[in-house]
XYZ file of C-alpha atoms in Angstrom:
88
model
C -29.573 -4.600 74.171
C -27.115 -7.137 75.555
C -24.303 -5.244 73.812
C -24.879 -2.389 76.276
C -24.846 -4.547 79.428
C -22.310 -3.164 81.902
C -22.388 0.361 80.490
C -23.366 3.186 82.881
C -26.715 3.841 81.147
C -27.811 0.188 80.884
C -30.102 0.078 83.956
C -31.889 3.278 82.897
C -32.237 1.911 79.362
C -33.851 -1.316 80.601
C -36.182 0.656 82.889
C -37.239 2.859 79.978
C -37.836 0.127 77.391
C -39.825 -2.024 79.814
C -42.050 0.609 81.429
C -44.708 0.705 78.754
C -46.064 -1.006 75.684
C -44.017 -1.295 72.516
C -44.957 -1.606 68.875
C -42.746 -4.017 66.985
C -42.486 -4.614 63.261
C -40.288 -6.226 60.683
C -39.585 -4.318 57.484
C -38.684 -6.502 54.540
C -36.943 -5.395 51.385
C -33.623 -5.490 49.524
C -30.474 -6.253 51.492
C -29.817 -2.601 52.414
C -33.380 -1.790 53.529
C -32.126 -1.341 57.097
C -30.070 1.650 55.903
C -33.174 3.365 54.515
C -35.113 2.725 57.729
C -32.262 4.004 59.882
C -32.068 7.172 57.765
C -35.790 7.754 58.350
C -35.208 7.259 62.094
C -32.479 9.900 62.269
C -29.346 10.130 64.378
C -29.469 8.263 67.699
C -29.108 11.518 69.635
C -32.281 13.504 68.869
C -30.323 16.758 69.205
C -28.257 15.647 66.196
C -31.169 14.206 64.202
C -32.310 16.073 61.114
C -35.770 17.624 60.940
C -38.125 15.296 59.107
C -36.742 12.197 60.805
C -38.579 10.380 63.595
C -35.994 11.305 66.217
C -35.499 14.810 64.806
C -39.206 15.613 64.973
C -40.262 13.642 68.055
C -37.200 12.803 70.145
C -36.096 14.807 73.150
C -33.829 12.741 75.381
C -30.870 10.658 74.241
C -31.522 8.289 77.148
C -35.128 7.682 76.061
C -34.731 6.534 72.495
C -38.212 6.374 71.016
C -37.316 4.170 68.047
C -34.885 1.324 67.481
C -33.701 -0.219 64.249
C -31.244 -2.974 63.569
C -27.870 -1.751 62.354
C -27.035 -4.727 60.116
C -28.669 -7.813 58.627
C -27.044 -9.969 61.321
C -28.468 -7.937 64.206
C -31.845 -7.834 62.434
C -31.869 -11.647 62.255
C -31.021 -11.868 65.981
C -33.678 -9.315 66.968
C -36.379 -10.823 64.747
C -35.740 -14.214 66.349
C -36.063 -12.633 69.787
C -39.397 -10.867 69.201
C -40.907 -13.015 66.431
C -39.603 -16.553 67.058
C -41.930 -18.142 64.477
C -40.912 -15.766 61.677
C -38.112 -16.812 59.353
């Protein structure tokens, strides 16, 4: 989340994402697969997320985002390298 460094919520975000275990995965598919996954996740703010989405059904607090997905192939490549350095 380096893109959020310096923003008012950054310290709370780091505290939240590092306080417990995480489950990480890479979803592979056609070039726009990330769009499908992000639709399933729902809007970032759970109060705006549609029912039937992960955030819409399970999210409560905007500051405690329970799911993350890359927003573009370039950010996916960067994040995959960070968490799965041996995966290409």
